[in-house]
């Protein structure tokens, strides 16, 4: 073979075999729908108020057994929107009753009003601080009752207003982190509530040393979406109301939100510790979605100023995209922000906020049909389904 021809053949063979040529990751993008929904599946929707503390823990299991119409409506909404991953807020944590499994099997996996059944083979649920008794008089009414305002998170029984995650994609249970017991005092610059006028600490030294930051919990749920790791950052901060001038709930709400602001930042977060003993926040260049009922709005005078802006204006969060609905707009026609509202009490409270890294937003919305539209009856009142609306976004992982 002539030298020139030999060289051409050798060069062709080199590229054909890919010898020593670096290969790029050709993993295709993945599209999925992520949602959050405060489903109001706790005792306050099923039994009278005077029974909440004595029979509250049995209310949801009984409602599931009775095929309660409110739960069927919740399932119908989920089946209609069909998210791939969904956060459920105010879903009671009652491990012995296995309520999440019953909800999946008897409601979501069964057609509701003609909607196609939906399967979620993967789930995550864990204890919360609501209803977990403290030994202190946290509301300063002269007695330590251990429930309601004197629990570590407001609740009439352990597990009330809990949280859950349902997913069509595998959840890495061992890598998932929970922060139920992270202390409020350990958040740098914590907004410790003070007694008006005297400006002394609202909580006793012993109570403050044990007070958890989370009124429910904070979770970093790691989901494997066809090879793409996705961190679902789940929480449900306390409402910034139901207190006094000390604003203990407003301050806690602000700091519960600030936890995520610092968790995803390029800061020294070694002070953060999870319930598994691991330290630090989220590593750099990770895909995440912050999801849940955050009980904060740019419209609300109840929140500590700037509470939700900590996330909406964060450089690592895509806070400019706002899901909307025709029903919300019609509900308060004189409010130019009404289309953004996610609760019947006329505020945007529920959020699905993706990271700027590795995620492209395709679309999003709030399930709130206007009166006269199909399925509008499902959101006609809290007793029908919930006082909150399901919020969803379609994203592409890249």
Coordinates of C-alpha atoms in Angstrom, one line a residue:
X1 CA 0.0 0.0 0.0
X2 CA 1.3 3.4 -0.9
X3 CA 2.3 5.6 2.1
X4 CA -0.3 8.3 1.4
X5 CA -3.2 5.8 1.1
X6 CA -2.0 4.0 4.2
X7 CA -2.1 7.3 6.2
X8 CA -5.7 8.0 5.0
X9 CA -6.9 4.6 6.0
X10 CA -5.2 4.8 9.4
X11 CA -6.7 8.2 10.1
X12 CA -10.2 7.0 9.1
X13 CA -9.8 3.9 11.3
X14 CA -8.8 6.1 14.2
X15 CA -11.9 8.2 14.1
X16 CA -14.2 5.2 13.4
X17 CA -13.0 3.5 16.5
X18 CA -13.1 6.6 18.6
X19 CA -9.6 5.9 19.9
X20 CA -8.5 8.4 22.6
X21 CA -11.3 10.8 21.5
X22 CA -13.3 12.1 24.5
X23 CA -17.0 11.3 24.4
X24 CA -19.6 13.9 25.5
X25 CA -22.5 12.9 27.7
X26 CA -25.3 12.4 25.3
X27 CA -28.0 11.9 28.0
X28 CA -31.2 13.3 26.5
X29 CA -33.2 16.0 28.4
X30 CA -36.1 14.7 30.5
X31 CA -39.5 16.5 30.9
X32 CA -41.7 16.1 34.0
X33 CA -44.5 17.8 35.9
X34 CA -43.9 18.8 39.5
X35 CA -46.7 20.0 41.7
X36 CA -47.6 21.0 45.3
X37 CA -51.0 20.7 46.9
X38 CA -52.2 21.6 50.4
X39 CA -54.8 18.9 50.5
X40 CA -56.3 19.8 53.9
X41 CA -56.6 16.1 54.8
X42 CA -56.6 16.5 58.6
X43 CA -59.2 16.2 61.4
X44 CA -60.5 19.8 60.9
X45 CA -62.2 18.7 57.7
X46 CA -63.8 15.5 59.1
X47 CA -64.9 16.0 62.7
X48 CA -66.1 18.8 65.0
X49 CA -63.5 21.0 66.7
X50 CA -64.3 19.8 70.2
X51 CA -63.1 16.3 69.1
X52 CA -59.8 17.3 67.5
X53 CA -57.6 16.7 70.5
X54 CA -59.3 13.4 71.6
X55 CA -60.2 11.8 68.3
X56 CA -58.1 13.7 65.7
X57 CA -55.7 11.0 65.0
X58 CA -58.5 8.6 64.0
X59 CA -60.2 11.1 61.7
X60 CA -58.3 10.6 58.5
X61 CA -58.2 6.8 58.7
X62 CA -61.9 6.8 59.2
X63 CA -62.5 9.3 56.4
X64 CA -60.4 7.1 54.0
X65 CA -62.4 4.0 55.1
X66 CA -65.7 5.9 54.5
X67 CA -64.6 7.1 51.0
X68 CA -65.1 10.7 52.1
X69 CA -66.2 12.9 49.2
X70 CA -63.5 15.5 50.0
X71 CA -60.8 12.9 49.6
X72 CA -62.3 11.7 46.3
X73 CA -62.3 15.3 45.1
X74 CA -58.6 15.7 46.0
X75 CA -57.8 12.5 44.1
X76 CA -59.8 13.7 41.1
X77 CA -57.9 16.9 41.0
X78 CA -54.6 15.0 41.1
X79 CA -55.7 12.6 38.4
X80 CA -56.8 15.5 36.2
X81 CA -53.5 17.4 36.5
X82 CA -51.4 14.2 36.5
X83 CA -48.1 15.4 38.0
X84 CA -45.1 13.1 37.9
X85 CA -44.0 14.3 41.4
X86 CA -46.3 15.9 43.9
X87 CA -45.9 17.4 47.4
X88 CA -48.9 17.0 49.7
X89 CA -49.1 19.5 52.6
X90 CA -51.6 19.0 55.5
X91 CA -51.6 15.3 54.9
X92 CA -51.6 13.7 58.4
X93 CA -48.6 11.7 59.4
X94 CA -50.1 8.6 61.1
X95 CA -47.6 5.8 60.5
X96 CA -49.6 3.0 62.2
X97 CA -52.6 3.8 60.0
X98 CA -50.6 3.7 56.8
X99 CA -52.8 6.5 55.4
X100 CA -50.5 7.4 52.5
X101 CA -50.7 3.8 51.2
X102 CA -54.5 3.8 51.6
X103 CA -54.8 7.1 49.7
X104 CA -52.7 5.7 46.8
X105 CA -54.5 2.4 46.6
X106 CA -58.1 3.3 47.3
X107 CA -58.3 6.8 45.7
X108 CA -55.5 7.6 43.3
X109 CA -55.3 4.2 41.7
X110 CA -59.1 4.2 41.3
X111 CA -60.9 6.3 38.7
X112 CA -62.6 9.3 40.2
X113 CA -65.5 10.8 38.2
X114 CA -64.2 9.4 34.9
X115 CA -60.5 10.5 35.3
X116 CA -57.8 7.9 34.6
X117 CA -56.3 6.3 37.6
X118 CA -52.7 7.3 38.5
X119 CA -50.0 5.3 40.0
X120 CA -47.2 6.6 42.2
X121 CA -44.9 3.6 43.0
X122 CA -42.5 5.7 45.1
X123 CA -43.3 7.9 48.2
X124 CA -41.7 9.6 51.1
X125 CA -43.3 10.4 54.5
X126 CA -41.7 11.2 57.8
X127 CA -42.6 12.6 61.3
X128 CA -43.3 16.3 61.8
X129 CA -43.3 18.6 64.7
X130 CA -47.0 19.5 64.6
X131 CA -48.7 18.2 67.7
X132 CA -45.4 17.0 69.2
X133 CA -45.8 17.9 72.8
X134 CA -43.4 20.3 74.5
X135 CA -43.1 20.6 78.3
X136 CA -43.2 24.4 78.1
X137 CA -45.8 27.2 78.1
X138 CA -44.9 28.3 74.7
X139 CA -47.9 30.7 74.2
X140 CA -47.4 32.2 77.7
X141 CA -51.1 31.7 78.8
X142 CA -50.0 30.4 82.2
X143 CA -50.2 26.6 81.5
X144 CA -48.2 24.1 79.6
X145 CA -50.8 22.0 77.8
X146 CA -48.4 20.2 75.4
X147 CA -50.9 20.6 72.5
X148 CA -51.9 23.3 70.1
X149 CA -49.8 26.5 70.8
X150 CA -47.8 24.5 73.4
X151 CA -46.7 21.8 70.9
X152 CA -43.4 22.3 69.1
X153 CA -45.5 23.0 66.0
X154 CA -49.1 24.0 66.2
X155 CA -51.2 20.8 66.3
X156 CA -54.0 19.2 68.3
X157 CA -52.5 15.7 67.9
X158 CA -49.1 14.3 66.7
X159 CA -48.8 14.3 63.0
X160 CA -51.6 16.8 62.2
X161 CA -50.8 19.0 59.1
X162 CA -48.1 16.5 58.1
X163 CA -46.4 16.2 54.6
X164 CA -45.8 13.6 52.0
X165 CA -44.2 13.2 48.6
X166 CA -45.5 10.9 45.8
X167 CA -43.4 10.2 42.8
X168 CA -43.3 8.2 39.5
X169 CA -39.5 8.1 39.8
X170 CA -37.4 6.4 42.3
X171 CA -36.6 8.1 45.6
X172 CA -33.2 7.6 47.2
X173 CA -34.3 7.0 50.7
X174 CA -30.8 6.8 52.1
X175 CA -29.6 10.1 50.6
X176 CA -32.8 11.9 51.5
X177 CA -32.3 14.4 54.4
X178 CA -34.8 15.5 57.1
X179 CA -34.3 18.5 59.4
X180 CA -37.1 18.0 61.9
X181 CA -34.8 18.6 64.9
X182 CA -32.6 21.4 63.6
X183 CA -32.8 24.1 66.3
X184 CA -34.1 27.5 65.5
X185 CA -31.3 29.0 67.7
X186 CA -28.7 27.4 65.4
X187 CA -29.8 29.5 62.4
X188 CA -27.4 32.4 62.3
X189 CA -29.2 35.6 63.0
X190 CA -32.4 33.8 64.1
X191 CA -35.3 36.2 64.7
X192 CA -35.9 35.2 68.3
X193 CA -39.3 36.5 69.4
X194 CA -39.3 39.2 72.1
X195 CA -41.9 40.3 74.6
X196 CA -43.3 43.7 73.6
X197 CA -42.2 46.6 75.7
X198 CA -39.7 44.7 77.9
X199 CA -37.9 43.2 74.8
X200 CA -37.0 40.1 76.8
X201 CA -37.0 36.8 75.0
X202 CA -40.5 35.4 74.5
X203 CA -39.4 31.8 75.1
X204 CA -37.6 30.7 78.3
X205 CA -34.0 29.9 77.9
X206 CA -34.8 26.2 78.3
X207 CA -37.5 26.3 75.7
X208 CA -35.4 28.3 73.2
X209 CA -32.6 25.8 73.6
X210 CA -34.9 23.0 72.4
X211 CA -37.2 24.9 70.0
X212 CA -37.0 23.4 66.5
X213 CA -36.9 25.7 63.5
X214 CA -39.4 23.7 61.5
X215 CA -43.1 23.9 62.6
X216 CA -43.5 20.7 60.5
X217 CA -40.2 19.7 59.0
X218 CA -37.8 20.5 56.2
X219 CA -36.9 17.7 53.7
X220 CA -34.4 17.3 50.9
X221 CA -35.9 14.4 49.0
X222 CA -33.5 13.0 46.3
X223 CA -35.3 11.7 43.2
X224 CA -33.7 9.9 40.3
X225 CA -35.4 11.1 37.2
X226 CA -34.0 8.9 34.4
X227 CA -30.4 9.5 35.6
X228 CA -30.9 13.1 36.6
X229 CA -30.6 13.7 40.4
X230 CA -33.4 16.1 41.5
X231 CA -33.5 17.5 45.0
X232 CA -37.1 18.2 46.1
X233 CA -36.9 20.7 48.9
X234 CA -40.1 20.3 50.9
X235 CA -41.5 22.4 53.8
X236 CA -44.7 24.0 55.2
X237 CA -43.7 27.0 57.3
X238 CA -46.1 28.1 60.0
X239 CA -48.7 30.8 59.1
X240 CA -47.5 34.2 60.2
X241 CA -50.6 34.9 62.2
X242 CA -52.4 33.5 65.3
X243 CA -50.0 35.3 67.7
X244 CA -49.6 38.8 69.2
X245 CA -47.2 41.7 69.0
X246 CA -44.3 39.5 69.6
X247 CA -45.0 38.0 66.1
X248 CA -43.5 34.6 67.1
X249 CA -45.2 32.9 64.1
X250 CA -44.3 35.6 61.6
X251 CA -40.6 35.4 62.7
X252 CA -40.6 31.6 62.6
X253 CA -42.2 31.7 59.1
X254 CA -39.5 34.1 57.9
X255 CA -36.7 31.9 59.3
X256 CA -38.2 28.6 58.0
X257 CA -38.1 30.2 54.5
X258 CA -34.6 31.5 55.1
X259 CA -33.4 28.0 55.8
X260 CA -33.8 27.1 52.2
X261 CA -32.3 30.4 51.1
X262 CA -29.1 29.5 52.9
X263 CA -29.3 25.8 52.1
X264 CA -29.0 26.3 48.4
X265 CA -26.5 29.2 48.6
X266 CA -22.7 29.2 48.1
X267 CA -22.2 30.0 51.8
X268 CA -20.4 28.3 54.7
X269 CA -23.3 26.1 55.7
X270 CA -21.4 23.7 58.1
X271 CA -23.8 24.9 60.8
X272 CA -26.6 23.0 59.1
X273 CA -27.1 19.5 60.4
X274 CA -29.8 17.0 59.5
X275 CA -31.5 14.3 61.6
X276 CA -29.1 11.8 60.2
X277 CA -26.1 13.6 61.5
X278 CA -24.8 14.9 58.2
X279 CA -23.7 18.5 57.9
X280 CA -23.8 21.2 55.3
X281 CA -26.2 22.5 52.7
X282 CA -26.8 21.6 49.1
X283 CA -23.6 21.0 47.0
X284 CA -22.9 23.4 44.1
X285 CA -24.5 22.8 40.7
X286 CA -27.4 20.6 41.8
X287 CA -30.9 20.6 40.3
X288 CA -33.6 21.4 42.9
X289 CA -37.2 22.4 43.2
X290 CA -38.5 24.2 46.3
X291 CA -42.1 23.1 46.8
X292 CA -44.8 23.5 49.4
X293 CA -47.2 25.8 51.1
X294 CA -44.8 28.5 52.3
X295 CA -47.5 30.7 53.9
X296 CA -45.9 33.8 52.5
X297 CA -46.9 36.3 49.8
X298 CA -45.6 39.6 48.4
X299 CA -49.1 40.9 49.1
X300 CA -49.3 40.0 52.8
X301 CA -48.8 42.5 55.6
X302 CA -48.7 39.6 58.0
X303 CA -45.4 38.3 56.9
X304 CA -42.1 39.7 58.1
X305 CA -41.1 42.0 55.2
X306 CA -39.0 40.2 52.6
X307 CA -39.9 36.7 53.7
X308 CA -40.8 35.1 50.4
X309 CA -38.4 37.5 48.5
X310 CA -35.6 35.5 50.1
X311 CA -36.4 32.8 47.5
X312 CA -38.1 34.7 44.7
X313 CA -35.0 37.0 44.3
X314 CA -32.4 34.3 45.0
X315 CA -29.8 34.0 42.1
X316 CA -30.1 30.2 42.2
X317 CA -33.9 30.2 42.0
X318 CA -36.1 30.8 39.0
X319 CA -38.5 33.1 40.8
X320 CA -39.7 35.2 37.8
X321 CA -42.1 32.5 36.4
X322 CA -45.5 32.7 38.2
X323 CA -48.2 30.0 37.6
X324 CA -51.6 31.5 37.1
X325 CA -55.3 30.6 36.7
X326 CA -58.5 32.1 35.3
X327 CA -60.4 31.1 38.5
X328 CA -58.1 33.0 40.7
X329 CA -58.4 36.1 38.5
X330 CA -62.2 35.9 38.6
X331 CA -62.3 35.3 42.3
X332 CA -60.9 38.8 43.0
X333 CA -61.4 40.8 39.8
X334 CA -60.3 44.1 41.3
X335 CA -56.8 42.7 42.3
X336 CA -54.3 42.7 39.4
X337 CA -52.4 39.9 41.1
X338 CA -55.4 37.7 41.6
X339 CA -54.5 35.3 38.8
X340 CA -51.4 34.4 40.8
X341 CA -53.3 33.4 44.0
X342 CA -53.2 29.8 45.1
X343 CA -55.6 30.0 48.1
X344 CA -59.2 30.8 48.5
X345 CA -58.2 33.5 51.0
X346 CA -56.8 35.5 48.1
X347 CA -53.0 35.2 48.4
X348 CA -50.2 33.4 46.6
X349 CA -49.0 30.9 49.3
X350 CA -48.0 27.8 47.4
X351 CA -44.8 27.6 45.4
X352 CA -42.9 25.3 43.0
X353 CA -39.6 27.1 42.5
X354 CA -36.9 25.4 40.3
X355 CA -33.2 26.0 40.3
X356 CA -31.5 28.1 37.7
X357 CA -29.0 25.2 37.2
X358 CA -30.0 22.4 35.0
X359 CA -33.7 23.1 34.7
X360 CA -35.7 24.9 32.0
X361 CA -39.3 25.9 32.7
X362 CA -41.7 24.9 30.0
X363 CA -45.1 25.8 31.4
X364 CA -47.1 26.0 34.7
X365 CA -50.4 26.8 36.2
X366 CA -52.8 26.7 39.1
X367 CA -55.7 24.3 39.1
X368 CA -58.5 26.8 39.6
X369 CA -61.2 26.6 37.0
X370 CA -63.4 29.7 36.8
X371 CA -67.1 29.4 37.6
X372 CA -68.9 27.7 34.7
X373 CA -65.8 25.8 33.5
X374 CA -65.4 22.0 33.8
X375 CA -64.6 20.9 37.4
X376 CA -65.1 24.3 38.9
X377 CA -67.2 22.7 41.6
X378 CA -64.1 20.9 42.9
X379 CA -62.7 24.2 44.2
X380 CA -66.0 25.8 45.2
X381 CA -65.2 25.8 48.9
X382 CA -62.7 24.3 51.4
X383 CA -65.1 21.5 52.4
X384 CA -65.3 20.4 48.8
X385 CA -61.6 19.8 48.5
X386 CA -59.3 22.4 50.1
X387 CA -58.8 26.1 50.7
X388 CA -55.6 25.8 48.6
X389 CA -55.2 25.0 44.9
X390 CA -52.8 22.6 43.2
X391 CA -49.9 24.4 41.7
X392 CA -47.8 22.7 38.9
X393 CA -44.9 23.4 36.6
X394 CA -43.6 21.5 33.6
X395 CA -39.8 21.5 33.6
X396 CA -37.0 20.0 31.5
X397 CA -34.0 18.6 33.2
X398 CA -30.9 19.3 31.2

